Amino acid sequence: MTIDLSTLSPKARAEYIRIGRQYGSTDTLAQANQTLTGLGKYTPELVRHGFSLGDGTRLEGARDGLVEAGVGRADKVGIRKVTSHAYVDALAHGKARREDARSILDNAKRALSDSVDATAVDGVNVIKTALKQTRSAGADGDKLALQLETLRAALGDPNVAAEVAGRGGPDAALDLGIAADALHAASQDRAGAPGTPAETELLNLLDGIIVGLVRGARKAARPAAKRLGTPALMADFELTKLYASRGSEKALPAPAEAPAVTPPAGTTPPGA
């Protein structure tokens, strides 16, 4: 049974596609299978902590959607997504430049806070805003690029520039611009796929839905494991498969059989 995608709002659909672009379909398929295996053992326990039977059904449907789209089949090599070394390298480099700039701005904020100059307060506010907006981007290259541009603008602000001039600010601003451009270019290359735009969008959508659900299952598994005093419960819900191929070119493996989802007696299995 595949998932009914027609019920998604345009906003939700766009957000799932955005998330799905960050993951390879072979990885999300493997993670969905692993999480469904865990649900076959612990569905009632996770239900008590927020992951419903409906969530399990939805995960199973999204997994089946990937299988039907050809993920895991050698004869469907035209329908795949690539996570390139260039993208991962650009992401790591961008994060390093972000931390450099944040360190410079944080030190400049301290100095400006001590100043009696009338423009110092404005400079402190500019820096506070920039630091607040650039804390984390996860694996989202476009978001990270925007953060780098935000930091670059803060370094060049008239109320900040003089203070950061002797703290590596000009060089950092230059590096931020280069890193942001590299991220934009890598993100565009990474979005490309040999399949049609419609096929790629469907994979991205299903991947995004799966990512959200397996994360939700993991969150529910944590308190369940603590309540039961069985840390081993977490093994099936760790996101080890989701990041298995991060940083390498990924081709489709041989088809993997869907795991049987068979909760303990007296419960309703996901997808039933």
Coordinates of C-alpha atoms in Angstrom, one line a residue:
M1 CA 0.0 0.0 0.0
T2 CA 1.5 3.3 -1.0
I3 CA 0.8 6.6 0.7
D4 CA -1.9 9.0 -0.5
L5 CA 0.0 12.2 -1.4
S6 CA -3.1 14.1 -2.6
T7 CA -3.9 15.0 1.0
L8 CA -0.8 17.0 1.6
S9 CA -1.1 20.8 1.7
P10 CA 1.1 22.7 -0.7
K11 CA 3.2 24.1 2.2
A12 CA 3.8 20.6 3.6
R13 CA 4.6 19.2 0.2
A14 CA 7.2 21.9 -0.5
E15 CA 8.8 21.4 2.9
Y16 CA 9.0 17.6 2.5
I17 CA 10.6 18.1 -1.0
R18 CA 13.1 20.5 0.5
I19 CA 14.1 18.0 3.2
G20 CA 14.1 15.1 0.8
R21 CA 16.7 16.7 -1.5
Q22 CA 19.2 16.3 1.4
Y23 CA 19.0 12.5 1.4
G24 CA 19.6 9.7 -1.0
S25 CA 16.5 7.4 -1.7
T26 CA 18.5 4.2 -1.0
D27 CA 19.3 5.5 2.4
T28 CA 15.8 6.6 3.3
L29 CA 14.5 3.2 2.0
A30 CA 17.0 1.3 4.2
Q31 CA 16.1 3.5 7.2
A32 CA 12.4 3.1 6.7
N33 CA 12.8 -0.7 6.6
Q34 CA 14.9 -0.7 9.8
T35 CA 12.4 1.5 11.6
L36 CA 9.5 -0.6 10.4
T37 CA 11.2 -3.6 11.8
G38 CA 11.4 -1.9 15.1
L39 CA 7.7 -1.0 15.0
G40 CA 7.0 -4.7 14.4
K41 CA 8.4 -5.3 17.9
Y42 CA 7.5 -2.1 19.8
T43 CA 4.5 -0.5 18.3
P44 CA 2.5 -0.4 21.5
E45 CA 5.4 1.1 23.4
L46 CA 5.9 3.9 20.9
V47 CA 2.2 4.7 20.7
R48 CA 2.4 5.6 24.4
H49 CA 5.0 8.2 23.6
G50 CA 3.4 9.9 20.6
F51 CA 4.2 7.7 17.5
S52 CA 0.7 6.5 16.5
L53 CA -0.4 3.5 14.5
G54 CA -1.3 5.9 11.8
D55 CA 2.3 7.2 11.7
G56 CA 3.5 3.6 11.2
T57 CA 1.0 3.1 8.4
R58 CA 2.2 6.3 6.8
L59 CA 5.8 5.3 7.0
E60 CA 5.0 1.9 5.5
G61 CA 3.1 3.6 2.7
A62 CA 6.0 6.1 1.9
R63 CA 8.4 3.1 1.9
D64 CA 6.2 1.2 -0.5
G65 CA 6.1 4.4 -2.7
L66 CA 9.9 4.3 -3.0
V67 CA 9.9 0.7 -3.9
E68 CA 7.2 1.2 -6.6
A69 CA 9.2 4.2 -7.9
G70 CA 12.1 1.8 -8.6
V71 CA 14.4 2.5 -5.7
G72 CA 16.5 -0.6 -5.0
R73 CA 16.0 -2.0 -8.5
A74 CA 19.0 -2.3 -10.8
D75 CA 16.8 -1.9 -13.9
K76 CA 15.8 1.6 -12.7
V77 CA 19.2 3.2 -12.7
G78 CA 17.7 6.2 -14.4
I79 CA 15.7 7.1 -11.3
R80 CA 18.2 7.9 -8.7
K81 CA 19.6 10.8 -6.8
V82 CA 23.2 11.6 -6.2
T83 CA 24.9 13.0 -3.1
S84 CA 28.2 14.3 -4.4
H85 CA 31.5 14.7 -2.7
A86 CA 31.5 18.3 -3.8
Y87 CA 28.3 19.0 -1.9
V88 CA 29.5 17.5 1.3
D89 CA 32.8 19.2 1.0
A90 CA 31.1 22.6 0.4
L91 CA 28.9 22.0 3.4
A92 CA 31.8 21.3 5.7
H93 CA 33.8 24.2 4.4
G94 CA 30.8 26.5 4.8
K95 CA 30.2 25.5 8.4
A96 CA 33.8 26.1 9.2
R97 CA 33.6 29.6 7.7
R98 CA 30.4 30.2 9.6
E99 CA 32.1 29.4 12.9
D100 CA 35.1 31.7 12.0
A101 CA 32.7 34.6 11.3
R102 CA 30.6 33.9 14.4
S103 CA 33.8 33.9 16.6
I104 CA 34.9 37.3 15.1
L105 CA 31.5 38.8 15.6
D106 CA 31.1 37.5 19.1
N107 CA 34.4 39.0 20.2
A108 CA 33.5 42.3 18.4
K109 CA 30.2 42.3 20.3
R110 CA 32.0 42.0 23.6
A111 CA 34.3 45.0 22.7
L112 CA 31.4 47.1 21.4
S113 CA 29.4 46.4 24.6
D114 CA 32.2 48.1 26.5
S115 CA 32.4 51.1 24.3
V116 CA 30.9 54.5 25.0
D117 CA 30.6 55.3 21.3
A118 CA 27.1 56.2 20.2
T119 CA 27.1 53.7 17.3
A120 CA 28.3 50.8 19.5
V121 CA 24.7 49.9 20.6
D122 CA 23.6 49.7 17.0
G123 CA 26.6 47.5 16.2
V124 CA 25.9 45.2 19.1
N125 CA 22.3 44.8 18.0
V126 CA 23.4 44.0 14.4
I127 CA 25.7 41.3 15.7
K128 CA 23.2 39.8 18.1
T129 CA 20.7 39.5 15.3
A130 CA 23.2 37.9 13.0
L131 CA 24.4 35.4 15.6
K132 CA 20.8 34.4 16.4
Q133 CA 20.0 33.7 12.8
T134 CA 23.1 31.6 12.1
R135 CA 23.2 29.0 14.8
S136 CA 22.5 25.9 12.8
A137 CA 21.6 24.8 9.3
G138 CA 21.8 21.0 9.5
A139 CA 22.5 19.5 6.2
D140 CA 20.6 22.2 4.2
G141 CA 23.2 23.8 1.9
D142 CA 20.8 26.6 0.8
K143 CA 20.1 27.6 4.4
L144 CA 23.8 27.5 5.2
A145 CA 24.6 29.7 2.2
L146 CA 21.9 32.2 3.4
Q147 CA 23.5 32.2 6.9
L148 CA 26.9 32.9 5.4
E149 CA 25.5 35.9 3.5
T150 CA 23.9 37.1 6.8
L151 CA 27.2 37.0 8.6
R152 CA 29.0 38.7 5.7
A153 CA 26.5 41.5 5.8
A154 CA 27.0 41.9 9.6
L155 CA 30.8 42.1 9.1
G156 CA 30.3 44.8 6.6
D157 CA 27.8 46.8 8.6
P158 CA 29.0 50.4 9.2
N159 CA 28.5 50.1 12.9
V160 CA 30.6 46.9 13.0
A161 CA 33.2 47.1 10.3
A162 CA 35.7 49.2 12.2
E163 CA 35.7 46.9 15.2
V164 CA 36.1 43.7 13.1
A165 CA 38.8 45.2 10.9
G166 CA 41.6 44.2 13.3
R167 CA 40.0 40.8 14.1
G168 CA 40.1 39.2 10.7
G169 CA 36.8 40.7 9.5
P170 CA 37.7 41.7 5.9
D171 CA 39.3 38.3 5.1
A172 CA 36.4 36.5 6.8
A173 CA 33.9 38.4 4.7
L174 CA 35.7 37.4 1.5
D175 CA 35.8 33.8 2.6
L176 CA 32.1 33.8 3.4
G177 CA 31.2 35.0 -0.1
I178 CA 33.3 32.3 -1.7
A179 CA 31.9 29.6 0.5
A180 CA 28.3 30.8 -0.1
D181 CA 28.8 30.7 -3.9
A182 CA 30.3 27.2 -3.7
L183 CA 27.3 26.0 -1.7
H184 CA 24.8 27.4 -4.2
A185 CA 26.7 25.7 -7.1
A186 CA 27.0 22.4 -5.3
S187 CA 23.3 22.4 -4.3
Q188 CA 22.3 23.0 -7.9
D189 CA 24.5 20.2 -9.2
R190 CA 23.3 17.8 -6.4
A191 CA 19.6 18.5 -7.3
G192 CA 20.2 17.1 -10.8
A193 CA 19.2 13.6 -11.6
P194 CA 19.1 11.3 -14.7
G195 CA 15.3 10.8 -14.2
T196 CA 12.6 13.3 -15.2
P197 CA 11.8 16.3 -13.0
A198 CA 8.6 14.6 -11.9
E199 CA 10.3 11.4 -10.9
T200 CA 12.9 13.3 -9.0
E201 CA 10.3 15.4 -7.2
L202 CA 8.4 12.3 -6.2
L203 CA 11.5 10.7 -4.7
N204 CA 12.3 13.9 -2.9
L205 CA 8.8 14.1 -1.5
L206 CA 8.8 10.5 -0.3
D207 CA 12.2 10.8 1.2
G208 CA 11.2 13.9 3.1
I209 CA 8.1 12.2 4.5
I210 CA 10.2 9.2 5.6
V211 CA 12.8 11.4 7.2
G212 CA 10.2 13.1 9.3
L213 CA 8.6 9.8 10.4
V214 CA 11.8 8.0 11.3
R215 CA 12.9 10.9 13.3
G216 CA 9.5 10.9 15.1
A217 CA 9.8 7.2 15.8
R218 CA 13.3 7.7 17.3
K219 CA 12.0 10.5 19.5
A220 CA 9.3 8.3 20.8
A221 CA 11.6 5.3 21.3
R222 CA 13.9 7.3 23.7
P223 CA 11.4 7.7 26.5
A224 CA 10.0 4.3 25.8
A225 CA 13.4 2.7 26.3
K226 CA 13.9 4.7 29.6
R227 CA 10.4 3.8 30.9
L228 CA 11.0 0.1 30.2
G229 CA 14.6 0.1 31.3
T230 CA 15.6 -1.5 28.0
P231 CA 18.2 0.6 26.2
A232 CA 18.4 -2.1 23.5
L233 CA 15.0 -1.0 22.2
M234 CA 16.7 2.0 20.6
A235 CA 18.8 -0.1 18.2
D236 CA 16.1 -0.4 15.6
F237 CA 15.3 3.3 15.7
E238 CA 18.7 4.8 15.5
L239 CA 19.2 6.7 12.2
T240 CA 22.2 4.8 11.2
K241 CA 20.9 3.9 7.7
L242 CA 19.7 7.4 7.0
Y243 CA 23.3 8.7 6.9
A244 CA 25.0 5.6 5.6
S245 CA 26.0 7.0 2.2
R246 CA 26.3 10.6 3.2
G247 CA 29.4 12.0 1.4
S248 CA 29.6 9.4 -1.4
E249 CA 28.1 8.8 -4.8
K250 CA 25.3 6.4 -4.5
A251 CA 23.9 4.0 -7.0
L252 CA 20.9 1.8 -6.4
P253 CA 21.5 -1.5 -4.7
A254 CA 19.8 -4.8 -5.4
P255 CA 16.1 -4.8 -4.3
A256 CA 15.5 -5.3 -0.6
E257 CA 12.5 -7.1 0.6
A258 CA 10.1 -5.2 2.7
P259 CA 10.2 -6.3 6.3
A260 CA 7.1 -7.9 7.8
V261 CA 5.5 -5.5 10.3
T262 CA 4.0 -7.8 12.9
P263 CA 3.4 -6.2 16.3
P264 CA 2.8 -8.3 19.4
A265 CA -0.5 -10.1 19.7
G266 CA -3.4 -7.9 20.4
T267 CA -2.2 -4.9 18.4
T268 CA -2.9 -3.7 14.9
P269 CA 0.2 -3.7 12.6
P270 CA 0.9 -0.5 10.6
G271 CA -0.8 -0.7 7.2
A272 CA -3.4 -3.2 8.3

